[in-house]
Short mmCIF file of C-alpha atoms (C1' of nucleotides) in Angstrom, two decimals:
data_model
loop_
_atom_site.label_atom_id
_atom_site.label_comp_id
_atom_site.label_asym_id
_atom_site.label_seq_id
_atom_site.Cartn_x
_atom_site.Cartn_y
_atom_site.Cartn_z
CA MET H 1 31.84 -16.23 8.47
CA VAL H 2 34.14 -14.32 6.25
CA ASP H 3 31.19 -14.19 3.91
CA LYS H 4 28.94 -12.32 6.25
CA ASN H 5 31.84 -9.97 7.02
CA GLN H 6 32.34 -9.27 3.47
CA GLU H 7 28.69 -8.55 2.86
CA LEU H 8 28.93 -5.48 5.12
CA ARG H 9 32.53 -4.64 4.14
CA ASP H 10 31.63 -4.62 0.56
CA LYS H 11 29.11 -1.98 1.18
CA GLY H 12 31.71 0.23 2.66
CA LEU H 13 30.49 -0.29 6.19
CA ARG H 14 32.51 -1.14 9.29
CA LEU H 15 32.03 -4.39 10.97
CA THR H 16 30.84 -3.62 14.37
CA PRO H 17 29.09 -6.06 16.66
CA GLN H 18 26.12 -3.84 17.03
CA ARG H 19 25.74 -3.56 13.34
CA GLN H 20 25.99 -7.43 12.83
CA LEU H 21 23.49 -7.97 15.55
CA VAL H 22 21.02 -5.61 14.06
CA LEU H 23 21.15 -7.12 10.70
CA GLN H 24 20.99 -10.68 12.18
CA ALA H 25 17.92 -9.63 14.20
CA VAL H 26 16.12 -8.27 11.13
CA ARG H 27 16.80 -11.47 9.41
CA GLU H 28 15.64 -13.60 12.13
CA LEU H 29 12.51 -11.62 12.92
CA GLY H 30 11.20 -11.36 9.42
CA HIS H 31 9.05 -8.25 10.14
CA ALA H 32 10.02 -6.03 13.09
CA THR H 33 9.83 -2.52 14.40
CA PRO H 34 12.93 -0.77 15.51
CA GLU H 35 11.80 -1.40 19.07
CA GLU H 36 11.41 -5.16 18.44
CA VAL H 37 14.80 -5.26 16.75
CA ALA H 38 16.33 -3.67 19.74
CA GLU H 39 14.65 -6.02 22.01
CA LYS H 40 15.96 -8.97 20.06
CA VAL H 41 19.40 -7.63 20.05
CA ARG H 42 19.30 -7.01 23.85
CA SER H 43 18.29 -10.49 24.60
CA THR H 44 21.84 -11.41 23.92
CA HIS H 45 23.61 -8.12 24.24
CA PRO H 46 21.79 -5.94 26.78
CA GLY H 47 23.94 -2.79 26.42
CA ILE H 48 22.96 -1.71 22.97
CA ASN H 49 21.53 1.66 22.68
CA LEU H 50 18.23 2.29 20.88
CA SER H 51 19.55 5.12 18.81
CA THR H 52 22.29 2.68 17.57
CA VAL H 53 19.67 0.48 16.34
CA TYR H 54 17.90 3.25 14.52
CA ARG H 55 21.03 4.41 12.99
CA ASN H 56 22.02 1.01 11.84
CA LEU H 57 18.67 0.26 10.40
CA GLU H 58 18.96 3.49 8.41
CA THR H 59 22.54 2.65 7.29
CA LEU H 60 21.55 -0.92 6.34
CA GLU H 61 18.75 0.34 4.39
CA ASN H 62 20.86 2.82 2.59
CA VAL H 63 23.09 0.06 1.34
CA GLY H 64 20.15 -2.09 0.37
CA LEU H 65 20.42 -4.81 2.87
CA VAL H 66 17.12 -4.09 4.69
CA GLN H 67 14.04 -2.06 3.71
CA HIS H 68 11.22 -0.63 5.72
CA THR H 69 7.51 -0.21 5.18
CA HIS H 70 4.75 1.49 6.95
CA LEU H 71 2.19 -1.18 7.90
CA GLY H 72 -0.78 0.12 9.73
CA HIS H 73 0.07 2.67 12.27
CA GLY H 74 2.97 4.85 13.27
CA GLY H 75 5.94 2.66 13.37
CA ALA H 76 7.99 1.51 10.40
CA THR H 77 8.67 -2.19 10.18
CA TYR H 78 11.84 -3.59 8.70
CA HIS H 79 12.72 -6.59 6.91
CA ALA H 80 15.75 -8.10 5.23
CA ALA H 81 16.01 -7.33 1.54
CA GLU H 82 16.09 -11.11 0.81
CA GLU H 83 12.74 -11.47 2.41
CA LEU H 84 10.93 -9.24 -0.08
CA THR H 85 9.45 -12.15 -1.91
CA HIS H 86 5.87 -11.74 -0.47
CA LEU H 87 3.14 -9.29 0.15
CA HIS H 88 2.21 -8.15 3.59
CA LEU H 89 -1.32 -8.54 4.78
CA VAL H 90 -1.79 -6.25 7.69
CA CYS H 91 -4.69 -6.92 9.95
CA GLY H 92 -6.10 -3.73 11.17
CA LYS H 93 -7.82 -5.53 14.18
CA CYS H 94 -5.06 -7.59 15.81
CA GLY H 95 -2.02 -6.04 14.01
CA SER H 96 -0.73 -9.29 12.70
CA VAL H 97 1.19 -9.47 9.43
CA GLY H 98 0.43 -12.29 7.09
CA ASP H 99 2.20 -13.19 3.82
CA ALA H 100 1.12 -13.88 0.38
CA PRO H 101 3.32 -14.54 -2.67
CA ILE H 102 3.94 -11.63 -4.99
CA GLU H 103 2.40 -13.43 -7.82
CA THR H 104 -0.95 -12.96 -6.28
CA ALA H 105 -0.86 -9.46 -7.22
CA ALA H 106 0.85 -9.80 -10.55
CA SER H 107 -2.00 -9.05 -12.90
CA PHE H 108 -3.23 -6.14 -10.61
CA VAL H 109 0.22 -4.65 -10.73
CA ASN H 110 0.40 -4.99 -14.54
CA THR H 111 -2.99 -3.32 -14.83
CA LEU H 112 -1.77 -0.30 -12.88
CA ILE H 113 1.32 -0.02 -15.17
CA ASP H 114 -0.70 -0.49 -18.38
CA GLU H 115 -3.63 1.86 -17.59
CA TYR H 116 -2.16 4.41 -15.24
CA GLY H 117 1.66 4.29 -15.86
CA PHE H 118 2.08 3.57 -12.14
CA LYS H 119 4.86 1.35 -11.15
CA THR H 120 4.00 -0.34 -8.02
CA ASP H 121 6.86 -0.96 -5.61
CA VAL H 122 6.19 -4.49 -4.50
CA THR H 123 8.67 -4.32 -1.75
CA HIS H 124 6.59 -1.71 -0.11
CA PHE H 125 3.37 -3.51 -0.77
CA ALA H 126 1.27 -3.57 2.24
CA ILE H 127 -2.38 -4.51 2.10
CA TYR H 128 -4.70 -3.40 4.89
CA GLY H 129 -7.71 -5.46 5.98
CA THR H 130 -8.89 -8.03 8.46
CA CYS H 131 -7.39 -11.50 8.79
CA GLU H 132 -9.15 -14.71 8.85
CA SER H 133 -9.15 -15.19 12.56
CA CYS H 134 -10.36 -11.68 13.45
CA THR H 135 -13.05 -12.10 10.82
CA ALA H 136 -14.16 -15.32 12.55
CA LYS H 137 -14.28 -13.65 15.93
CA SER H 138 -16.67 -10.90 14.99
CA MET C 1 -27.47 24.94 4.58
CA VAL C 2 -29.89 23.13 6.76
CA ASP C 3 -28.71 20.00 4.94
CA LYS C 4 -25.25 20.37 6.04
CA ASN C 5 -26.25 21.10 9.59
CA GLN C 6 -28.42 17.92 9.65
CA GLU C 7 -25.52 15.84 8.39
CA LEU C 8 -23.73 16.43 11.56
CA ARG C 9 -26.72 16.59 13.80
CA ASP C 10 -27.99 13.36 12.59
CA LYS C 11 -24.75 11.70 13.76
CA GLY C 12 -25.41 13.07 17.23
CA LEU C 13 -22.78 15.75 16.97
CA ARG C 14 -22.93 19.47 17.86
CA LEU C 15 -22.63 21.94 15.20
CA THR C 16 -19.62 24.06 16.05
CA PRO C 17 -17.89 26.30 13.55
CA GLN C 18 -14.65 24.43 14.15
CA ARG C 19 -16.27 21.12 13.36
CA GLN C 20 -17.81 22.36 10.18
CA LEU C 21 -14.59 24.00 8.96
CA VAL C 22 -12.59 20.78 9.62
CA LEU C 23 -15.06 18.71 7.58
CA GLN C 24 -15.25 21.26 4.90
CA ALA C 25 -11.43 21.51 4.71
CA VAL C 26 -11.16 17.74 4.37
CA ARG C 27 -13.58 17.70 1.55
CA GLU C 28 -11.91 20.46 -0.25
CA LEU C 29 -8.45 19.11 0.16
CA GLY C 30 -9.15 15.54 -0.95
CA HIS C 31 -6.20 14.08 0.83
CA ALA C 32 -4.64 15.79 3.83
CA THR C 33 -2.68 15.38 6.91
CA PRO C 34 -4.07 16.87 10.15
CA GLU C 35 -1.47 19.59 9.80
CA GLU C 36 -2.67 20.46 6.28
CA VAL C 37 -6.30 20.51 7.40
CA ALA C 38 -5.35 22.84 10.31
CA GLU C 39 -3.53 25.13 7.87
CA LYS C 40 -6.45 25.21 5.55
CA VAL C 41 -8.89 25.99 8.40
CA ARG C 42 -6.67 28.67 9.66
CA SER C 43 -6.43 30.39 6.31
CA THR C 44 -9.94 31.63 7.11
CA HIS C 45 -10.13 31.27 10.87
CA PRO C 46 -6.73 31.67 12.48
CA GLY C 47 -7.57 31.01 15.99
CA ILE C 48 -8.41 27.35 15.76
CA ASN C 49 -6.32 25.00 17.85
CA LEU C 50 -4.44 22.11 16.41
CA SER C 51 -5.81 19.78 19.02
CA THR C 52 -9.31 20.67 18.04
CA VAL C 53 -8.45 19.66 14.50
CA TYR C 54 -7.19 16.39 15.72
CA ARG C 55 -10.19 15.72 17.89
CA ASN C 56 -12.54 16.60 15.16
CA LEU C 57 -10.93 14.38 12.65
CA GLU C 58 -11.25 11.60 15.14
CA THR C 59 -14.85 12.44 15.90
CA LEU C 60 -15.72 12.75 12.28
CA GLU C 61 -14.12 9.38 11.62
CA ASN C 62 -16.05 7.76 14.36
CA VAL C 63 -19.32 8.78 12.72
CA GLY C 64 -18.01 7.73 9.29
CA LEU C 65 -17.87 11.07 7.53
CA VAL C 66 -14.13 10.95 7.16
CA GLN C 67 -11.51 8.23 7.11
CA HIS C 68 -7.75 8.02 7.39
CA THR C 69 -5.11 5.93 5.78
CA HIS C 70 -1.41 5.69 6.24
CA LEU C 71 0.20 6.70 3.05
CA GLY C 72 3.89 6.65 2.99
CA HIS C 73 5.51 8.18 6.13
CA GLY C 74 4.45 9.02 9.63
CA GLY C 75 1.40 11.19 9.26
CA ALA C 76 -1.97 9.82 8.68
CA THR C 77 -3.91 11.31 5.72
CA TYR C 78 -7.63 12.05 5.89
CA HIS C 79 -10.28 12.06 3.30
CA ALA C 80 -14.03 12.51 3.22
CA ALA C 81 -15.97 9.29 3.18
CA GLU C 82 -17.62 10.21 -0.10
CA GLU C 83 -14.23 10.18 -1.70
CA LEU C 84 -13.53 6.57 -0.91
CA THR C 85 -14.51 5.18 -4.25
CA HIS C 86 -11.04 4.85 -5.55
CA LEU C 87 -7.70 3.34 -4.72
CA HIS C 88 -4.76 5.57 -3.80
CA LEU C 89 -1.62 5.35 -5.86
CA VAL C 90 0.96 6.96 -3.72
CA CYS C 91 4.22 8.06 -5.49
CA GLY C 92 7.17 7.67 -3.22
CA LYS C 93 9.22 10.09 -5.22
CA CYS C 94 6.96 13.11 -5.49
CA GLY C 95 4.41 12.25 -2.88
CA SER C 96 1.58 12.76 -5.27
CA VAL C 97 -1.50 10.67 -4.77
CA GLY C 98 -3.27 9.41 -7.84
CA ASP C 99 -6.54 7.47 -8.11
CA ALA C 100 -7.68 4.41 -9.84
CA PRO C 101 -11.19 2.80 -9.56
CA ILE C 102 -11.62 0.16 -7.03
CA GLU C 103 -12.66 -2.35 -9.59
CA THR C 104 -9.04 -2.46 -10.72
CA ALA C 105 -8.26 -4.43 -7.69
CA ALA C 106 -11.47 -6.55 -7.65
CA SER C 107 -9.95 -9.82 -8.78
CA PHE C 108 -6.91 -9.37 -6.64
CA VAL C 109 -9.03 -8.74 -3.58
CA ASN C 110 -11.15 -11.78 -4.34
CA THR C 111 -8.08 -13.94 -4.57
CA LEU C 112 -6.98 -12.80 -1.12
CA ILE C 113 -10.25 -13.75 0.37
CA ASP C 114 -10.51 -17.06 -1.25
CA GLU C 115 -6.91 -18.15 -0.72
CA TYR C 116 -6.01 -16.50 2.53
CA GLY C 117 -9.38 -15.59 4.23
CA PHE C 118 -8.06 -12.01 4.20
CA LYS C 119 -10.68 -9.31 3.73
CA THR C 120 -8.95 -6.30 2.24
CA ASP C 121 -10.21 -2.99 3.39
CA VAL C 122 -10.38 -1.19 0.11
CA THR C 123 -11.12 2.16 1.87
CA HIS C 124 -7.61 1.81 3.31
CA PHE C 125 -6.04 0.62 0.12
CA ALA C 126 -2.96 2.55 -0.53
CA ILE C 127 -0.52 1.40 -3.24
CA TYR C 128 2.98 2.50 -3.02
CA GLY C 129 5.18 2.99 -6.09
CA THR C 130 6.37 5.44 -8.64
CA CYS C 131 3.97 7.63 -10.67
CA GLU C 132 4.16 8.08 -14.46
CA SER C 133 5.83 11.40 -14.49
CA CYS C 134 8.50 10.56 -11.87
CA THR C 135 9.19 7.40 -13.88
CA ALA C 136 9.64 9.48 -16.97
CA LYS C 137 11.99 11.86 -15.24
CA SER C 138 14.51 9.19 -14.10
"C1'" DT N 1 -33.89 31.62 29.83
"C1'" DT N 2 -31.69 28.32 32.59
"C1'" DT N 3 -29.69 23.98 32.67
"C1'" DT N 4 -27.16 20.20 30.90
"C1'" DT N 5 -23.64 18.53 28.21
"C1'" DT N 6 -20.40 18.72 24.66
"C1'" DC N 7 -16.62 21.15 22.67
"C1'" DT N 8 -12.72 24.33 22.62
"C1'" DG N 9 -8.29 26.35 23.90
"C1'" DC N 10 -4.42 26.05 26.43
"C1'" DA N 11 -0.74 23.84 28.60
"C1'" DA N 12 1.47 19.95 29.87
"C1'" DG N 13 2.37 15.10 28.67
"C1'" DT N 14 3.71 11.02 25.73
"C1'" DA N 15 5.76 8.14 22.39
"C1'" DA N 16 8.82 7.47 18.77
"C1'" DT N 17 12.58 9.03 16.56
"C1'" DT N 18 16.67 12.22 15.71
"C1'" DT N 19 20.72 14.73 16.81
"C1'" DG N 20 25.07 16.84 19.02
"C1'" DC N 21 28.98 15.51 20.99
"C1'" DA N 22 32.62 13.25 23.49
"C1'" DA N 23 34.57 8.85 23.94
"C1'" DT N 24 35.40 4.43 21.70
"C1'" DT N 25 36.46 1.20 18.09
"C1'" DC N 26 37.47 -0.27 13.46
"C1'" DG N 27 40.46 -0.88 9.58
"C1'" DC N 28 44.32 0.74 6.97
"C1'" DA N 29 49.08 1.88 6.85
"C1'" DT N 30 52.79 1.59 8.66
"C1'" DA Q 1 52.08 -5.16 16.38
"C1'" DT Q 2 50.89 -0.20 16.83
"C1'" DG Q 3 49.11 4.24 15.59
"C1'" DC Q 4 46.23 7.21 13.17
"C1'" DG Q 5 42.09 9.03 11.16
"C1'" DA Q 6 37.50 8.13 10.23
"C1'" DA Q 7 33.42 5.82 11.33
"C1'" DT Q 8 30.52 4.39 15.09
"C1'" DT Q 9 28.58 4.21 19.71
"C1'" DG Q 10 26.27 5.77 24.00
"C1'" DC Q 11 24.17 9.16 26.32
"C1'" DA Q 12 21.30 13.02 26.93
"C1'" DA Q 13 18.84 16.60 25.14
"C1'" DA Q 14 15.90 17.86 21.21
"C1'" DT Q 15 12.22 17.25 17.96
"C1'" DT Q 16 8.00 15.70 15.92
"C1'" DA Q 17 3.53 14.24 16.03
"C1'" DC Q 18 -0.02 13.50 18.58
"C1'" DT Q 19 -2.81 12.99 23.16
"C1'" DT Q 20 -4.84 14.41 27.43
"C1'" DG Q 21 -6.49 16.99 31.67
"C1'" DC Q 22 -9.06 20.68 32.91
"C1'" DA Q 23 -11.61 25.01 33.21
"C1'" DG Q 24 -14.26 27.93 30.64
"C1'" DA Q 25 -17.28 28.74 26.44
"C1'" DA Q 26 -20.87 27.47 23.66
"C1'" DA Q 27 -24.51 24.25 21.80
"C1'" DA Q 28 -28.86 21.87 22.52
"C1'" DA Q 29 -32.56 20.55 25.54
"C1'" DA Q 30 -35.84 21.77 29.01
#
DNA sequence: TTTTTTCTGCAAGTAATTTGCAATTCGCAT
DNA sequence: ATGCGAATTGCAAATTACTTGCAGAAAAAA
């Protein structure tokens, strides 16, 4: 447990229960909106304020422990930095978020660099479309 | 001018000056947030209400004349349907939006269908990263 | 024209996120 | 252990971006 403490301390952050809970929630949830993170945290610690969740997500992002993306509509979704090993396949119908390995996009990403000088940020890579089950339904 | 009139009429829409101005603004701007569209429209017709702009963007999207994507942060950005023949390369640094032909992604898109059953919506395809000039600056 | 129906402007309403500030809590230095 | 100063929290109000209800204005149909 000293490890996990150090992880935050090393970044110059204080170790508050709220902070730890937010980070833990993001890690457990995989993908989550601030609202979902708050809900998760509250399932064990009801008193935690929403703005504390927002502030911690921002702080944790600043030190590189989590990141956010804009998948589909309005809300940002957060994930732990370690989790950024896949692409997000966002379904516009049902809102689900599927995963695919980053390598799937490797040659595409290379083409963009070579031909357009554009360096794709794979950690922000969100692909919009329709998932398999929604396609089947229609 | 009868042509442009028909274009809206054929979709079952009324031909109001506001509507025409919104559509024209989207076409001229290429990529734009509702706010930017409103600003453009107001540069020639100051009295137009922001909610009219929002409503028309929605209406025009319903009939397929414009489309929106979520590039980067909060706001949606709209473009004319005719413009949807390229991918959007969104620079996270400077906010610029570059273009690349859709074919660039063709094999990537096919892989996603074949292996994950995920049908990418290329019209919504926004790729996040850093553009050439911002890369050069840093 | 007159009628019908859609559209617009305005004001109020939401939803999501941010901010100001006082009170609390953490971590370092006694 | 204890105290101090800075970081952090909770709360309420503020902001931002967008939506909605409604009455009157303006298209299109009759």
